Amino acid sequence: MDAEIVIVGAGAAGLSLAHHLCTPPPGARRPSVVLVEPPPGPPRPAVRTWCHWGPAEGPYDAVLSASWERLRVRDRAGREAGGVPRGLRYKMLRSDVFEGFVLGELAGRPGFVRETATVTRVTGGPGGPVVDGWDARGRPYRRPARWVFDSRPLPALPPARTTLLQHFRGWFVRTAEPRFDAGCADLMDFRTPQPAHGLSFGYVLPTGPREALVEYTEFSRAPLDEAGYQAALGDYTERVLGLGAFEVTGSEQGVIPMSDARFPRTSAPGVFRVGTAGGATRPSTGYTFAAVQRQARQVADRYRRGLAPVPPAPHSRRSRAMDAVLLRALDRGRVDGAAFFARLFAALPTERVLAFLDGGTGLLQDLGIGRHVPWGPMTRTALELPFLRRRPAVAPPHRGES
């Protein structure tokens, strides 16, 4: 066996895990790691944007595309909430820049190997797990390991009581006149037409007075078609933001599953799922990047302590239970999603809401936040959930990760 650890996939989860495993503190154990990524072509995801909030100083600050000290949320009437979250910044990473940074850091590190192959199967067995597939020349590829971490998207979601999709289309725009406050990110702007079930909002990440990523995002059961996204973004940029003349310099689009399914973190002996496939996506928000970092740090810590590097649950049981209630209430139209989120940001300090959305609040804090939610529909939903069957759902193409 010539590799302790094989990581399948070089997205946010795979790259982050490789980075944390291969950059140990001085004197700590360093594993042999093989990172397997598909050759250029359709199997590789398009360049995309990952956003998260974190401490003012973080490990990837040198390669951020932008960051913001102030966050803003607008309700449907345009009233503003949010502010400066104490000790936190909102950060934007581009996936290609992050990949270049991590691979540059790991190049030449003892024990790190990068290989190109299309993985078709990962199996466990008495001799340890094995990764099979085809290399870039079409020849059979096989790599045994002690442990395998598989970050590939699932072919289908596990059974769930509720599954919504967070789907979005974004334009990178350059306006003729200054239209943006480069120091403030609009996290949720609910001045968009709201669907009957779920919610929608605008999302604006300025990188200068005349440049920004402007997105239309919707939580609903199915994505829009091309004409639907074009109309939604046209309405938001013209009617709501009043940008005037602008050019579109780039675009991105994604679909992120929001599900109360139970995601198994072990698929075979010694084979672990990480990232969205391992349940890292927060069901109520679609955010993934911060949970991926926590998971990667904890896996690396377990390895260095001589323990089996089983990925921890990305989110607590209490967080998942609250998410299940909110998803069901949104899906059934019992809760006005736009009013729900706008009220939280208006009533509570921004950093507390962000901690809540990230699963970083304790029981007492959650109870305090509960005073600002619609108790009637939420209680009704919580009482019915234990009696609902989990049903299979087909996974959409996973083309975005926040």
Short mmCIF file of N, CA, C and O in Angstrom, two decimals, residues 10-123:
data_model
loop_
_atom_site.label_atom_id
_atom_site.label_comp_id
_atom_site.label_asym_id
_atom_site.label_seq_id
_atom_site.Cartn_x
_atom_site.Cartn_y
_atom_site.Cartn_z
N ALA A 10 -11.21 17.43 -6.44
CA ALA A 10 -10.42 18.60 -6.06
C ALA A 10 -11.29 19.85 -6.05
O ALA A 10 -10.90 20.90 -6.56
N GLY A 11 -12.48 19.73 -5.45
CA GLY A 11 -13.30 20.91 -5.19
C GLY A 11 -12.95 21.49 -3.83
O GLY A 11 -11.86 21.24 -3.29
N ALA A 12 -13.86 22.24 -3.25
CA ALA A 12 -13.58 22.87 -1.96
C ALA A 12 -13.26 21.83 -0.89
O ALA A 12 -12.32 22.00 -0.11
N ALA A 13 -14.04 20.74 -0.84
CA ALA A 13 -13.83 19.74 0.21
C ALA A 13 -12.52 19.00 0.03
O ALA A 13 -11.74 18.84 0.98
N GLY A 14 -12.24 18.52 -1.19
CA GLY A 14 -11.02 17.78 -1.43
C GLY A 14 -9.77 18.61 -1.23
O GLY A 14 -8.80 18.18 -0.59
N LEU A 15 -9.77 19.82 -1.78
CA LEU A 15 -8.60 20.69 -1.64
C LEU A 15 -8.38 21.09 -0.18
O LEU A 15 -7.24 21.12 0.30
N SER A 16 -9.45 21.41 0.52
CA SER A 16 -9.32 21.83 1.92
C SER A 16 -8.77 20.69 2.77
O SER A 16 -7.91 20.91 3.64
N LEU A 17 -9.26 19.48 2.54
CA LEU A 17 -8.78 18.34 3.30
C LEU A 17 -7.30 18.09 3.03
O LEU A 17 -6.51 17.85 3.95
N ALA A 18 -6.90 18.14 1.75
CA ALA A 18 -5.49 17.96 1.41
C ALA A 18 -4.63 19.02 2.08
O ALA A 18 -3.55 18.73 2.61
N HIS A 19 -5.11 20.25 2.08
CA HIS A 19 -4.35 21.35 2.67
C HIS A 19 -4.15 21.15 4.16
O HIS A 19 -3.04 21.31 4.68
N HIS A 20 -5.21 20.77 4.88
CA HIS A 20 -5.10 20.61 6.32
C HIS A 20 -4.27 19.38 6.69
O HIS A 20 -3.53 19.40 7.68
N LEU A 21 -4.38 18.31 5.92
CA LEU A 21 -3.60 17.11 6.23
C LEU A 21 -2.11 17.30 5.95
O LEU A 21 -1.27 16.78 6.69
N CYS A 22 -1.80 18.04 4.90
CA CYS A 22 -0.41 18.13 4.44
C CYS A 22 0.34 19.35 4.95
O CYS A 22 1.49 19.58 4.57
N THR A 23 -0.31 20.16 5.78
CA THR A 23 0.39 21.30 6.39
C THR A 23 0.25 21.20 7.91
O THR A 23 -0.40 22.05 8.53
N PRO A 24 0.85 20.16 8.50
CA PRO A 24 0.71 19.97 9.95
C PRO A 24 1.59 20.94 10.73
O PRO A 24 2.53 21.52 10.17
N PRO A 25 1.31 21.13 12.01
CA PRO A 25 2.21 21.90 12.85
C PRO A 25 3.58 21.23 12.94
O PRO A 25 3.69 20.02 12.67
N PRO A 26 4.62 21.97 13.29
CA PRO A 26 5.96 21.36 13.39
C PRO A 26 5.96 20.15 14.31
O PRO A 26 5.41 20.18 15.41
N GLY A 27 6.56 19.06 13.84
CA GLY A 27 6.66 17.85 14.64
C GLY A 27 5.48 16.93 14.57
O GLY A 27 5.53 15.81 15.10
N ALA A 28 4.39 17.34 13.94
CA ALA A 28 3.18 16.50 13.87
C ALA A 28 3.30 15.48 12.75
O ALA A 28 4.11 15.64 11.82
N ARG A 29 2.50 14.43 12.84
CA ARG A 29 2.50 13.39 11.82
C ARG A 29 2.02 13.95 10.49
O ARG A 29 1.10 14.75 10.42
N ARG A 30 2.66 13.48 9.42
CA ARG A 30 2.27 13.89 8.07
C ARG A 30 1.92 12.64 7.27
O ARG A 30 2.76 11.75 7.11
N PRO A 31 0.71 12.53 6.75
CA PRO A 31 0.34 11.34 5.98
C PRO A 31 0.84 11.41 4.55
O PRO A 31 1.23 12.47 4.05
N SER A 32 0.85 10.27 3.87
CA SER A 32 1.01 10.28 2.42
C SER A 32 -0.38 10.43 1.82
O SER A 32 -1.31 9.70 2.17
N VAL A 33 -0.53 11.43 0.95
CA VAL A 33 -1.84 11.80 0.41
C VAL A 33 -1.78 11.83 -1.11
O VAL A 33 -0.87 12.43 -1.70
N VAL A 34 -2.76 11.18 -1.74
CA VAL A 34 -2.93 11.25 -3.19
C VAL A 34 -4.24 11.99 -3.46
O VAL A 34 -5.29 11.57 -2.98
N LEU A 35 -4.16 13.07 -4.20
CA LEU A 35 -5.35 13.83 -4.60
C LEU A 35 -5.67 13.48 -6.05
O LEU A 35 -4.85 13.72 -6.95
N VAL A 36 -6.83 12.89 -6.28
CA VAL A 36 -7.22 12.43 -7.62
C VAL A 36 -8.27 13.38 -8.17
O VAL A 36 -9.33 13.58 -7.55
N GLU A 37 -8.00 13.97 -9.32
CA GLU A 37 -8.95 14.88 -9.95
C GLU A 37 -9.17 14.47 -11.40
O GLU A 37 -8.29 13.89 -12.03
N PRO A 38 -10.36 14.73 -11.94
CA PRO A 38 -10.62 14.32 -13.32
C PRO A 38 -9.85 15.18 -14.31
O PRO A 38 -9.43 16.30 -13.99
N PRO A 39 -9.65 14.68 -15.53
CA PRO A 39 -8.96 15.50 -16.55
C PRO A 39 -9.83 16.67 -16.96
O PRO A 39 -11.04 16.70 -16.68
N PRO A 40 -9.25 17.68 -17.61
CA PRO A 40 -10.06 18.81 -18.08
C PRO A 40 -11.20 18.33 -18.96
O PRO A 40 -11.05 17.41 -19.75
N GLY A 41 -12.37 18.96 -18.79
CA GLY A 41 -13.54 18.57 -19.56
C GLY A 41 -14.78 18.63 -18.70
O GLY A 41 -14.77 19.16 -17.59
N PRO A 42 -15.88 18.07 -19.19
CA PRO A 42 -17.17 18.14 -18.48
C PRO A 42 -17.15 17.65 -17.04
O PRO A 42 -17.88 18.20 -16.21
N PRO A 43 -16.36 16.59 -16.68
CA PRO A 43 -16.40 16.16 -15.28
C PRO A 43 -15.95 17.23 -14.29
O PRO A 43 -16.31 17.17 -13.12
N ARG A 44 -15.14 18.16 -14.75
CA ARG A 44 -14.67 19.22 -13.84
C ARG A 44 -15.71 20.33 -13.76
O ARG A 44 -16.22 20.79 -14.79
N PRO A 45 -16.04 20.78 -12.56
CA PRO A 45 -17.02 21.88 -12.44
C PRO A 45 -16.45 23.18 -12.97
O PRO A 45 -15.23 23.39 -13.01
N ALA A 46 -17.34 24.06 -13.39
CA ALA A 46 -16.94 25.38 -13.86
C ALA A 46 -16.40 26.21 -12.70
O ALA A 46 -16.66 25.92 -11.52
N VAL A 47 -15.66 27.24 -13.04
CA VAL A 47 -15.18 28.18 -12.01
C VAL A 47 -16.38 28.80 -11.31
O VAL A 47 -17.36 29.19 -11.96
N ARG A 48 -16.33 28.87 -9.99
CA ARG A 48 -17.45 29.39 -9.23
C ARG A 48 -16.97 30.17 -8.02
O ARG A 48 -15.78 30.16 -7.70
N THR A 49 -17.90 30.82 -7.36
CA THR A 49 -17.60 31.67 -6.21
C THR A 49 -18.02 30.97 -4.93
O THR A 49 -19.12 30.44 -4.84
N TRP A 50 -17.13 30.98 -3.95
CA TRP A 50 -17.44 30.46 -2.62
C TRP A 50 -17.39 31.61 -1.63
O TRP A 50 -16.43 32.37 -1.60
N CYS A 51 -18.42 31.73 -0.82
CA CYS A 51 -18.47 32.81 0.16
C CYS A 51 -18.73 32.24 1.55
O CYS A 51 -19.39 31.22 1.71
N HIS A 52 -18.20 32.91 2.55
CA HIS A 52 -18.39 32.50 3.94
C HIS A 52 -18.06 33.68 4.83
O HIS A 52 -17.41 34.64 4.41
N TRP A 53 -18.54 33.63 6.07
CA TRP A 53 -18.12 34.63 7.04
C TRP A 53 -17.16 33.96 8.02
O TRP A 53 -17.27 32.77 8.34
N GLY A 54 -16.18 34.74 8.45
CA GLY A 54 -15.18 34.20 9.35
C GLY A 54 -14.44 35.31 10.05
O GLY A 54 -14.72 36.50 9.85
N PRO A 55 -13.46 34.96 10.90
CA PRO A 55 -12.69 35.97 11.60
C PRO A 55 -12.01 36.94 10.63
O PRO A 55 -11.77 36.61 9.46
N ALA A 56 -11.70 38.13 11.14
CA ALA A 56 -11.09 39.15 10.29
C ALA A 56 -9.81 38.63 9.64
O ALA A 56 -9.48 39.00 8.51
N GLU A 57 -9.07 37.77 10.34
CA GLU A 57 -7.86 37.19 9.79
C GLU A 57 -8.06 35.69 9.64
O GLU A 57 -8.34 35.00 10.62
N GLY A 58 -7.94 35.19 8.41
CA GLY A 58 -8.19 33.78 8.15
C GLY A 58 -7.08 33.18 7.31
O GLY A 58 -6.22 33.89 6.77
N PRO A 59 -7.10 31.85 7.12
CA PRO A 59 -5.99 31.17 6.44
C PRO A 59 -5.91 31.45 4.94
O PRO A 59 -4.85 31.25 4.34
N TYR A 60 -7.00 31.92 4.33
CA TYR A 60 -6.98 32.11 2.88
C TYR A 60 -7.11 33.59 2.50
O TYR A 60 -7.42 33.91 1.36
N ASP A 61 -6.85 34.47 3.43
CA ASP A 61 -7.04 35.90 3.18
C ASP A 61 -6.17 36.41 2.03
O ASP A 61 -6.55 37.36 1.34
N ALA A 62 -5.01 35.80 1.83
CA ALA A 62 -4.10 36.28 0.79
C ALA A 62 -4.67 36.09 -0.61
O ALA A 62 -4.24 36.76 -1.55
N VAL A 63 -5.65 35.20 -0.76
CA VAL A 63 -6.18 34.92 -2.10
C VAL A 63 -7.67 35.23 -2.21
O VAL A 63 -8.33 34.79 -3.15
N LEU A 64 -8.21 36.01 -1.28
CA LEU A 64 -9.60 36.43 -1.39
C LEU A 64 -9.79 37.35 -2.58
O LEU A 64 -8.94 38.18 -2.88
N SER A 65 -10.91 37.20 -3.26
CA SER A 65 -11.26 38.15 -4.32
C SER A 65 -11.75 39.46 -3.72
O SER A 65 -11.55 40.53 -4.30
N ALA A 66 -12.42 39.37 -2.58
CA ALA A 66 -12.91 40.56 -1.89
C ALA A 66 -13.40 40.13 -0.51
O ALA A 66 -13.60 38.94 -0.24
N SER A 67 -13.57 41.11 0.37
CA SER A 67 -14.22 40.85 1.66
C SER A 67 -14.92 42.12 2.09
O SER A 67 -14.59 43.23 1.61
N TRP A 68 -15.89 41.98 3.00
CA TRP A 68 -16.72 43.11 3.40
C TRP A 68 -16.90 43.11 4.91
O TRP A 68 -17.17 42.08 5.53
N GLU A 69 -16.78 44.31 5.46
CA GLU A 69 -16.97 44.47 6.90
C GLU A 69 -18.45 44.62 7.23
O GLU A 69 -18.91 44.17 8.28
N ARG A 70 -19.22 45.25 6.33
CA ARG A 70 -20.63 45.48 6.58
C ARG A 70 -21.49 44.55 5.73
O ARG A 70 -21.20 44.31 4.56
N LEU A 71 -22.54 44.04 6.36
CA LEU A 71 -23.53 43.21 5.67
C LEU A 71 -24.89 43.87 5.78
O LEU A 71 -25.22 44.45 6.81
N ARG A 72 -25.67 43.76 4.72
CA ARG A 72 -26.97 44.41 4.71
C ARG A 72 -28.03 43.41 4.25
O ARG A 72 -27.82 42.59 3.36
N VAL A 73 -29.20 43.50 4.89
CA VAL A 73 -30.38 42.74 4.49
C VAL A 73 -31.50 43.75 4.30
O VAL A 73 -31.70 44.65 5.13
N ARG A 74 -32.23 43.63 3.21
CA ARG A 74 -33.36 44.53 2.93
C ARG A 74 -34.65 43.73 2.90
O ARG A 74 -34.70 42.68 2.24
N ASP A 75 -35.68 44.21 3.59
CA ASP A 75 -36.97 43.53 3.51
C ASP A 75 -37.68 43.96 2.23
O ASP A 75 -37.16 44.73 1.42
N ARG A 76 -38.90 43.47 2.03
CA ARG A 76 -39.60 43.73 0.77
C ARG A 76 -39.94 45.20 0.57
O ARG A 76 -40.15 45.65 -0.55
N ALA A 77 -39.99 45.95 1.68
CA ALA A 77 -40.25 47.38 1.56
C ALA A 77 -38.97 48.18 1.40
O ALA A 77 -39.02 49.41 1.28
N GLY A 78 -37.82 47.52 1.42
CA GLY A 78 -36.55 48.20 1.26
C GLY A 78 -35.92 48.64 2.57
O GLY A 78 -34.84 49.25 2.57
N ARG A 79 -36.56 48.34 3.71
CA ARG A 79 -35.97 48.71 5.00
C ARG A 79 -34.70 47.89 5.25
O ARG A 79 -34.68 46.68 4.99
N GLU A 80 -33.67 48.54 5.77
CA GLU A 80 -32.36 47.91 5.92
C GLU A 80 -32.16 47.38 7.33
O GLU A 80 -32.60 47.98 8.31
N ALA A 81 -31.48 46.24 7.42
CA ALA A 81 -31.04 45.68 8.69
C ALA A 81 -29.63 45.14 8.47
O ALA A 81 -29.10 45.15 7.36
N GLY A 82 -29.04 44.63 9.53
CA GLY A 82 -27.66 44.14 9.43
C GLY A 82 -26.71 45.12 10.07
O GLY A 82 -27.05 45.80 11.04
N GLY A 83 -25.52 45.19 9.55
CA GLY A 83 -24.52 46.10 10.11
C GLY A 83 -23.15 45.47 10.05
O GLY A 83 -22.84 44.68 9.15
N VAL A 84 -22.32 45.80 11.03
CA VAL A 84 -20.95 45.28 11.11
C VAL A 84 -20.93 44.15 12.12
O VAL A 84 -21.05 44.39 13.33
N PRO A 85 -20.83 42.90 11.68
CA PRO A 85 -20.81 41.79 12.65
C PRO A 85 -19.50 41.78 13.42
O PRO A 85 -18.42 41.73 12.83
N ARG A 86 -19.60 41.84 14.72
CA ARG A 86 -18.42 41.94 15.57
C ARG A 86 -17.50 40.74 15.38
O ARG A 86 -17.89 39.59 15.56
N GLY A 87 -16.26 41.02 14.99
CA GLY A 87 -15.25 39.99 14.85
C GLY A 87 -15.34 39.16 13.58
O GLY A 87 -14.57 38.20 13.41
N LEU A 88 -16.24 39.52 12.65
CA LEU A 88 -16.42 38.72 11.44
C LEU A 88 -16.34 39.58 10.19
O LEU A 88 -16.64 40.77 10.23
N ARG A 89 -15.94 38.95 9.11
CA ARG A 89 -16.01 39.56 7.79
C ARG A 89 -16.65 38.55 6.84
O ARG A 89 -16.57 37.34 7.06
N TYR A 90 -17.28 39.08 5.81
CA TYR A 90 -17.83 38.22 4.76
C TYR A 90 -16.80 38.14 3.65
O TYR A 90 -16.30 39.17 3.19
N LYS A 91 -16.45 36.91 3.21
CA LYS A 91 -15.31 36.72 2.33
C LYS A 91 -15.69 35.97 1.06
O LYS A 91 -16.49 35.03 1.10
N MET A 92 -15.08 36.38 -0.04
CA MET A 92 -15.33 35.77 -1.34
C MET A 92 -14.04 35.14 -1.87
O MET A 92 -12.99 35.78 -1.90
N LEU A 93 -14.15 33.88 -2.28
CA LEU A 93 -13.06 33.15 -2.92
C LEU A 93 -13.52 32.67 -4.28
O LEU A 93 -14.64 32.18 -4.42
N ARG A 94 -12.66 32.76 -5.26
CA ARG A 94 -12.94 32.15 -6.55
C ARG A 94 -12.30 30.77 -6.57
O ARG A 94 -11.18 30.57 -6.12
N SER A 95 -13.03 29.79 -7.07
CA SER A 95 -12.57 28.40 -6.97
C SER A 95 -11.24 28.17 -7.68
O SER A 95 -10.40 27.41 -7.19
N ASP A 96 -11.03 28.80 -8.83
CA ASP A 96 -9.76 28.59 -9.54
C ASP A 96 -8.58 29.19 -8.79
O ASP A 96 -7.48 28.61 -8.76
N VAL A 97 -8.81 30.33 -8.12
CA VAL A 97 -7.75 30.96 -7.34
C VAL A 97 -7.43 30.11 -6.10
O VAL A 97 -6.27 29.91 -5.74
N PHE A 98 -8.48 29.59 -5.45
CA PHE A 98 -8.28 28.72 -4.29
C PHE A 98 -7.53 27.46 -4.69
O PHE A 98 -6.60 27.03 -3.99
N GLU A 99 -7.89 26.87 -5.82
CA GLU A 99 -7.20 25.68 -6.29
C GLU A 99 -5.72 25.96 -6.53
O GLU A 99 -4.84 25.20 -6.12
N GLY A 100 -5.44 27.07 -7.20
CA GLY A 100 -4.05 27.42 -7.46
C GLY A 100 -3.26 27.65 -6.19
O GLY A 100 -2.09 27.25 -6.07
N PHE A 101 -3.90 28.28 -5.20
CA PHE A 101 -3.22 28.54 -3.93
C PHE A 101 -2.89 27.23 -3.22
O PHE A 101 -1.75 27.02 -2.78
N VAL A 102 -3.88 26.35 -3.07
CA VAL A 102 -3.66 25.10 -2.33
C VAL A 102 -2.63 24.22 -3.04
O VAL A 102 -1.68 23.72 -2.42
N LEU A 103 -2.78 24.05 -4.36
CA LEU A 103 -1.84 23.19 -5.08
C LEU A 103 -0.44 23.80 -5.09
O LEU A 103 0.56 23.07 -5.04
N GLY A 104 -0.35 25.12 -5.13
CA GLY A 104 0.96 25.76 -5.03
C GLY A 104 1.61 25.55 -3.67
O GLY A 104 2.82 25.31 -3.57
N GLU A 105 0.80 25.61 -2.60
CA GLU A 105 1.31 25.37 -1.26
C GLU A 105 1.80 23.92 -1.09
O GLU A 105 2.77 23.67 -0.38
N LEU A 106 1.10 22.99 -1.73
CA LEU A 106 1.41 21.57 -1.52
C LEU A 106 2.44 21.02 -2.50
O LEU A 106 2.95 19.92 -2.29
N ALA A 107 2.72 21.75 -3.57
CA ALA A 107 3.68 21.27 -4.57
C ALA A 107 5.03 21.02 -3.91
O ALA A 107 5.58 21.88 -3.22
N GLY A 108 5.55 19.83 -4.09
CA GLY A 108 6.85 19.49 -3.53
C GLY A 108 6.82 19.06 -2.07
O GLY A 108 7.87 18.69 -1.53
N ARG A 109 5.63 19.10 -1.43
CA ARG A 109 5.56 18.63 -0.04
C ARG A 109 5.79 17.12 0.02
O ARG A 109 5.23 16.38 -0.78
N PRO A 110 6.60 16.67 0.97
CA PRO A 110 6.82 15.23 1.09
C PRO A 110 5.50 14.49 1.32
O PRO A 110 4.69 14.90 2.14
N GLY A 111 5.27 13.43 0.55
CA GLY A 111 4.09 12.61 0.75
C GLY A 111 2.87 13.03 -0.02
O GLY A 111 1.87 12.30 -0.05
N PHE A 112 2.90 14.21 -0.69
CA PHE A 112 1.73 14.65 -1.44
C PHE A 112 1.92 14.36 -2.92
O PHE A 112 2.93 14.71 -3.52
N VAL A 113 0.91 13.70 -3.52
CA VAL A 113 0.93 13.36 -4.94
C VAL A 113 -0.41 13.78 -5.54
O VAL A 113 -1.47 13.54 -4.96
N ARG A 114 -0.34 14.38 -6.71
CA ARG A 114 -1.55 14.78 -7.45
C ARG A 114 -1.65 13.93 -8.70
O ARG A 114 -0.68 13.83 -9.47
N GLU A 115 -2.79 13.27 -8.90
CA GLU A 115 -2.97 12.40 -10.05
C GLU A 115 -4.25 12.76 -10.79
O GLU A 115 -5.21 13.26 -10.18
N THR A 116 -4.25 12.48 -12.09
CA THR A 116 -5.41 12.77 -12.93
C THR A 116 -6.07 11.46 -13.35
O THR A 116 -5.42 10.61 -13.96
N ALA A 117 -7.35 11.32 -13.01
CA ALA A 117 -8.10 10.12 -13.41
C ALA A 117 -9.58 10.39 -13.21
O ALA A 117 -9.98 11.18 -12.36
N THR A 118 -10.39 9.72 -14.03
CA THR A 118 -11.84 9.74 -13.85
C THR A 118 -12.21 8.54 -12.99
O THR A 118 -12.08 7.39 -13.43
N VAL A 119 -12.63 8.79 -11.76
CA VAL A 119 -12.94 7.71 -10.83
C VAL A 119 -14.34 7.18 -11.11
O VAL A 119 -15.30 7.95 -11.19
N THR A 120 -14.43 5.87 -11.27
CA THR A 120 -15.73 5.25 -11.56
C THR A 120 -16.25 4.44 -10.38
O THR A 120 -17.44 4.16 -10.30
N ARG A 121 -15.35 4.07 -9.46
CA ARG A 121 -15.80 3.21 -8.36
C ARG A 121 -14.83 3.33 -7.19
O ARG A 121 -13.61 3.41 -7.39
N VAL A 122 -15.39 3.35 -5.99
CA VAL A 122 -14.59 3.29 -4.77
C VAL A 122 -15.18 2.16 -3.93
O VAL A 122 -16.36 2.18 -3.59
N THR A 123 -14.36 1.15 -3.64
CA THR A 123 -14.85 -0.02 -2.91
C THR A 123 -14.03 -0.27 -1.66
O THR A 123 -12.86 0.11 -1.58
#
